[in-house]
Coordinates of C-alpha atoms and ligand atoms in Angstrom, one line a residue:
M1 CA 0.0 0.0 -0.2
I2 CA 1.2 3.1 -0.4
K3 CA 1.3 5.3 2.6
I4 CA 0.5 9.6 2.5
T5 CA 0.8 12.0 5.9
V6 CA -0.7 15.0 6.2
P7 CA 0.1 17.1 8.6
A8 CA -3.0 19.2 10.1
T9 CA -3.0 22.8 10.0
S10 CA -4.3 26.0 11.6
A11 CA -5.7 28.7 10.0
N12 CA -6.6 32.4 9.5
L13 CA -4.2 33.1 12.7
G14 CA -6.5 36.1 13.7
P15 CA -6.3 38.8 11.4
G16 CA -5.2 36.8 8.2
F17 CA -8.6 35.0 7.4
D18 CA -8.8 32.8 4.9
C19 CA -4.9 33.4 3.7
L20 CA -2.6 32.6 6.5
G21 CA -2.0 29.8 7.6
L22 CA 0.2 27.3 9.7
A23 CA 0.9 23.2 9.2
L24 CA 1.9 21.3 13.3
D25 CA 3.5 18.1 13.6
L26 CA 0.1 16.6 14.6
Y27 CA -0.4 13.9 11.2
N28 CA -3.3 12.0 9.9
D29 CA -2.0 9.0 8.2
F30 CA -3.5 7.1 4.7
Y31 CA -3.2 4.1 3.2
V32 CA -4.2 4.2 -0.7
E33 CA -4.4 0.9 -3.0
E34 CA -5.8 0.0 -6.4
I35 CA -8.2 -3.1 -6.0
D36 CA -9.4 -5.1 -9.2
E37 CA -12.9 -3.7 -8.0
G38 CA -15.1 -1.4 -5.8
L39 CA -14.5 1.0 -3.1
V40 CA -13.5 -0.5 0.9
I41 CA -13.2 1.9 3.1
E42 CA -11.5 1.6 6.5
G43 CA -10.8 2.9 9.5
C44 CA -13.0 5.6 9.8
L45 CA -16.8 6.5 10.8
E46 CA -19.3 4.4 9.3
E47 CA -21.0 7.2 7.8
F48 CA -17.8 7.9 5.3
K49 CA -17.6 5.0 3.9
N50 CA -19.1 5.5 0.9
E51 CA -18.5 7.3 -2.8
N52 CA -18.5 10.8 -0.4
N53 CA -15.7 9.7 1.3
L54 CA -14.1 13.2 1.0
F55 CA -10.3 12.1 -0.1
Y56 CA -12.5 9.5 -2.2
V57 CA -13.8 12.5 -3.6
S58 CA -10.3 14.1 -3.6
L59 CA -8.6 10.9 -4.9
K60 CA -10.7 10.8 -8.0
K61 CA -11.5 14.2 -8.8
A62 CA -7.2 13.9 -9.5
L63 CA -7.3 11.2 -11.0
S64 CA -10.2 12.8 -13.7
E65 CA -7.6 16.0 -13.9
L66 CA -4.5 13.7 -14.8
N67 CA -6.9 11.5 -17.3
E68 CA -6.4 8.8 -15.4
A69 CA -8.2 6.0 -13.7
V70 CA -8.2 2.8 -11.5
K71 CA -10.4 -0.6 -11.0
G72 CA -10.5 -0.5 -7.5
L73 CA -9.8 1.5 -4.6
K74 CA -9.2 0.1 -0.6
I75 CA -8.5 2.7 1.4
V76 CA -7.3 2.6 5.3
F77 CA -7.9 5.6 7.9
D78 CA -4.9 6.0 10.8
S79 CA -7.0 9.5 12.2
R80 CA -5.8 11.7 14.6
I81 CA -6.7 14.7 13.9
P82 CA -9.9 16.2 15.5
L83 CA -13.1 15.8 13.1
K84 CA -14.8 19.4 12.5
G85 CA -12.4 20.9 14.7
G86 CA -10.0 23.7 13.7
L87 CA -7.5 21.4 12.7
G88 CA -7.8 21.1 8.6
S89 CA -8.8 17.3 8.9
S90 CA -10.5 18.3 5.9
A91 CA -7.5 19.1 4.7
T92 CA -5.8 16.9 5.2
C93 CA -8.6 14.4 3.3
I94 CA -8.5 16.4 0.1
I95 CA -4.3 16.9 0.3
G96 CA -4.5 13.3 0.9
G97 CA -5.9 12.0 -1.6
I98 CA -4.8 14.5 -5.1
L99 CA -1.5 12.7 -3.8
G100 CA -2.6 9.1 -3.1
A101 CA -3.9 10.0 -7.4
F102 CA -0.2 11.3 -8.2
A103 CA 1.4 8.1 -6.4
I104 CA -0.9 5.5 -7.4
K105 CA -0.2 6.4 -10.8
G106 CA 3.9 6.9 -10.6
I107 CA 3.3 10.5 -11.3
E108 CA 5.6 12.9 -10.5
V109 CA 4.1 15.5 -7.1
D110 CA 4.1 18.9 -9.1
N111 CA 2.6 21.4 -6.0
D112 CA 1.1 23.8 -8.3
K113 CA -1.3 20.8 -10.1
V114 CA -2.0 19.6 -6.2
L115 CA -3.4 22.7 -5.1
K116 CA -5.3 23.9 -8.0
I117 CA -6.4 21.1 -8.2
A118 CA -7.2 21.1 -4.2
K119 CA -9.0 25.0 -4.5
T120 CA -12.1 23.7 -6.1
I121 CA -12.7 21.3 -3.5
E122 CA -11.7 23.7 -0.3
N123 CA -11.5 27.3 -1.9
H124 CA -10.0 28.9 0.5
P125 CA -6.3 28.5 0.7
D126 CA -5.3 28.8 4.3
N127 CA -5.4 25.1 5.4
I128 CA -5.0 23.8 2.0
V129 CA -1.3 25.3 1.8
P130 CA 0.6 24.1 4.6
A131 CA -1.2 21.3 5.1
L132 CA 0.1 20.1 1.3
L133 CA 3.6 22.2 2.4
G134 CA 4.0 22.6 5.9
G135 CA 5.9 25.5 7.7
I136 CA 3.0 29.1 8.0
T137 CA 2.3 30.0 4.7
V138 CA 0.9 33.5 3.3
A139 CA -2.0 31.6 0.2
V140 CA -4.3 34.1 -2.7
I141 CA -6.0 32.2 -5.6
E142 CA -6.0 33.9 -8.3
D143 CA -7.7 33.1 -11.9
D144 CA -7.3 29.4 -11.3
K145 CA -3.9 29.2 -9.9
V146 CA -2.6 29.5 -5.3
Y147 CA -0.3 32.0 -5.1
Y148 CA 1.9 31.7 -2.4
E149 CA 5.0 32.2 0.2
K150 CA 6.0 29.5 2.7
F151 CA 8.6 30.6 5.9
T152 CA 9.1 29.5 9.8
T153 CA 9.2 31.0 12.8
S154 CA 11.1 31.0 15.5
E155 CA 12.5 27.7 16.8
S156 CA 11.5 28.4 20.5
F157 CA 7.9 29.0 19.8
E158 CA 5.4 26.3 20.5
F159 CA 1.8 25.9 20.0
I160 CA -1.1 24.8 21.8
A161 CA -4.0 23.5 21.1
L162 CA -7.0 23.9 22.7
S163 CA -10.0 21.4 21.6
P164 CA -13.3 21.8 23.4
D165 CA -16.0 18.6 23.7
I166 CA -18.1 20.3 20.6
E167 CA -17.8 19.7 17.0
L168 CA -18.4 22.8 14.8
S169 CA -18.4 22.9 10.7
T170 CA -17.0 25.6 8.8
E171 CA -19.5 26.0 7.0
E172 CA -22.1 26.7 10.0
A173 CA -19.4 29.1 11.1
R174 CA -18.8 30.8 7.6
R175 CA -22.6 31.1 7.7
I176 CA -22.6 33.3 11.2
L177 CA -20.5 35.8 9.5
P178 CA -21.8 39.2 8.4
K179 CA -21.6 39.4 4.3
N180 CA -19.8 43.2 4.5
I181 CA -17.4 45.0 6.6
S182 CA -16.8 48.0 7.0
L183 CA -13.5 50.1 5.8
V184 CA -12.1 50.9 9.5
D185 CA -12.1 47.0 10.6
G186 CA -10.6 45.9 7.2
V187 CA -8.0 48.2 7.7
Y188 CA -7.6 46.9 11.6
N189 CA -7.1 43.4 9.7
V190 CA -5.4 44.2 6.9
S191 CA -2.2 45.8 8.5
R192 CA -2.0 43.1 11.3
A193 CA -2.2 40.9 8.6
A194 CA 0.6 42.3 7.2
L195 CA 2.6 42.7 10.4
L196 CA 2.2 39.2 11.5
A197 CA 3.5 37.4 8.6
M198 CA 6.6 39.3 8.9
A199 CA 6.9 39.3 12.8
L200 CA 6.4 36.0 12.9
S201 CA 9.5 35.5 10.6
K202 CA 11.3 37.4 12.7
G203 CA 10.1 35.5 15.7
N204 CA 9.2 39.4 16.7
K205 CA 6.8 38.7 20.1
E206 CA 5.8 42.3 20.9
N207 CA 4.7 42.8 16.7
I208 CA 3.2 39.1 17.0
A209 CA 1.0 39.6 20.2
V210 CA 0.2 43.6 18.5
A211 CA -1.2 42.2 14.9
C212 CA -2.4 38.7 16.1
N213 CA -6.1 40.4 16.8
D214 CA -9.1 40.4 14.4
K215 CA -12.4 42.2 13.5
F216 CA -14.1 39.5 11.1
H217 CA -14.6 36.8 12.4
Q218 CA -13.8 35.6 16.4
N219 CA -16.3 38.0 18.0
Y220 CA -18.6 36.5 16.3
R221 CA -17.5 32.5 16.1
G222 CA -16.2 33.4 19.8
Q223 CA -19.7 33.3 21.2
L224 CA -20.5 30.1 19.6
I225 CA -17.8 28.5 22.5
P226 CA -17.9 28.0 25.8
D227 CA -15.7 30.5 28.0
F228 CA -14.0 31.5 24.7
F229 CA -12.8 34.6 25.7
E230 CA -11.9 34.0 28.7
I231 CA -9.3 31.7 27.8
L232 CA -7.4 34.3 25.6
K233 CA -7.4 36.5 28.4
F234 CA -6.2 33.8 31.3
A235 CA -3.4 32.8 28.4
K236 CA -2.5 36.2 27.8
E237 CA -2.5 36.9 31.3
N238 CA -0.1 33.4 32.2
G239 CA 2.7 34.9 29.6
A240 CA 1.2 33.2 26.7
I241 CA 2.5 35.9 23.4
T242 CA -0.8 35.3 21.8
S243 CA -4.0 33.1 21.2
F244 CA -7.1 33.0 18.6
L245 CA -9.5 31.0 17.0
S246 CA -7.6 28.4 15.1
G247 CA -9.4 28.7 12.2
A248 CA -13.1 28.4 11.7
G249 CA -12.7 26.5 15.5
P250 CA -13.7 25.4 17.9
T251 CA -10.4 24.6 19.0
I252 CA -8.2 27.5 20.3
M253 CA -4.4 27.9 19.3
I254 CA -2.1 29.3 21.4
I255 CA 1.4 30.6 20.8
N256 CA 3.9 30.1 23.2
E257 CA 7.2 30.3 24.4
K258 CA 8.7 26.7 25.3
E259 CA 10.5 28.4 27.8
N260 CA 7.1 29.2 29.9
S261 CA 5.8 25.8 29.7
I262 CA 4.5 26.3 33.0
L263 CA 1.7 27.3 30.9
H264 CA 0.9 23.9 30.7
E265 CA -0.1 23.2 34.0
K266 CA -1.7 26.6 34.3
L267 CA -4.2 25.5 31.9
E268 CA -4.7 22.2 32.7
K269 CA -6.0 23.8 36.0
Y270 CA -8.3 26.6 34.2
L271 CA -9.6 24.0 32.1
S272 CA -11.1 22.1 34.5
T273 CA -13.0 24.8 35.9
C274 CA -15.2 25.0 32.1
E275 CA -19.0 24.3 31.1
R276 CA -16.8 21.7 28.4
K277 CA -14.0 19.4 28.6
W278 CA -11.1 20.7 26.9
K279 CA -7.8 18.8 25.5
M280 CA -4.9 20.7 25.9
S281 CA -2.1 19.3 22.5
V282 CA 1.3 20.8 23.2
L283 CA 3.0 21.3 18.9
N284 CA 5.6 22.5 17.1
L285 CA 5.9 24.0 13.9
E286 CA 5.8 21.2 11.0
K287 CA 7.8 22.4 8.4
D288 CA 7.5 19.2 6.0
G289 CA 4.2 19.0 4.8
A290 CA 3.0 16.3 3.4
K291 CA 4.7 12.9 2.4
I292 CA 4.3 10.1 0.7
N293 CA 5.8 6.5 1.4
N294 CA 5.5 3.1 -0.1
C295 CA 5.1 0.7 2.6
K296 CA 5.5 -2.7 0.8
Ligands
HSE1 N1 -10.2 30.3 6.9 C1 -11.7 29.5 7.0 C2 -12.5 30.3 7.9 C3 -11.7 28.3 7.7 O1 -12.3 30.6 8.4 O2 -13.6 29.6 7.9 C4 -10.2 27.5 6.9 O3 -10.3 27.8 5.8

């Protein structure tokens, strides 16, 4: 079988709605092979064992774009990234499925082509680009193409993901956003997104803290997540560099200095007093992106 490993991602990073994202060292593995006929899907919930499976849909789409076909397919999931959690689980299926098509047919991966196919499935590139390439990415779609820049940040930073025991689909979390934004809010976000990208690339903590603020989505979505605003405040008061809603949520992402590891304990204690059950994962920036391995 072919093994495809795709990292979790955190999108938006505060002000960079639909354009900033980063990859984390938490992974979904997918195993795929061509079989004589039919579709066999293992290792996931019953509701995903059918032709609407996002990995399968993405793989088929890529095969069609590559003018290729398969007789049948076996797909095995080994997932660690929570579903509908704001950590890019859908993007792992999209990128994994597309890479699966290239790998099964022995076609050399072309990142631009992968992203061109991926953006027809998910039309905002802030998860799909870091899922494919790793690192921190700024990405935009112009006409038919995804344009991006990739960079990394200070090795002294860690990323603390706090995930509550609720699910929030991206579609639902997009529906509640206002259709228009004011010029004032537009300037607020665009200036901070630009500053944040530069500040992250240089590891400038003071500028990251100021830049990582948002007027487009967090104030609306945060209201759907119990204790969201209080947790952000608690993290800040206890030395975190910044924190923000990861993608469309409900996960909260904290950027912290590794040397401020006392924050882990403080957070555990604080979260145990909250209304929902929260899971904390201390992660690192993943710099290499998705990988394909032949494993027979
Ligand atoms: N940027 C998207 C959103 C999520 O906030 O709705 C990830 O693509």
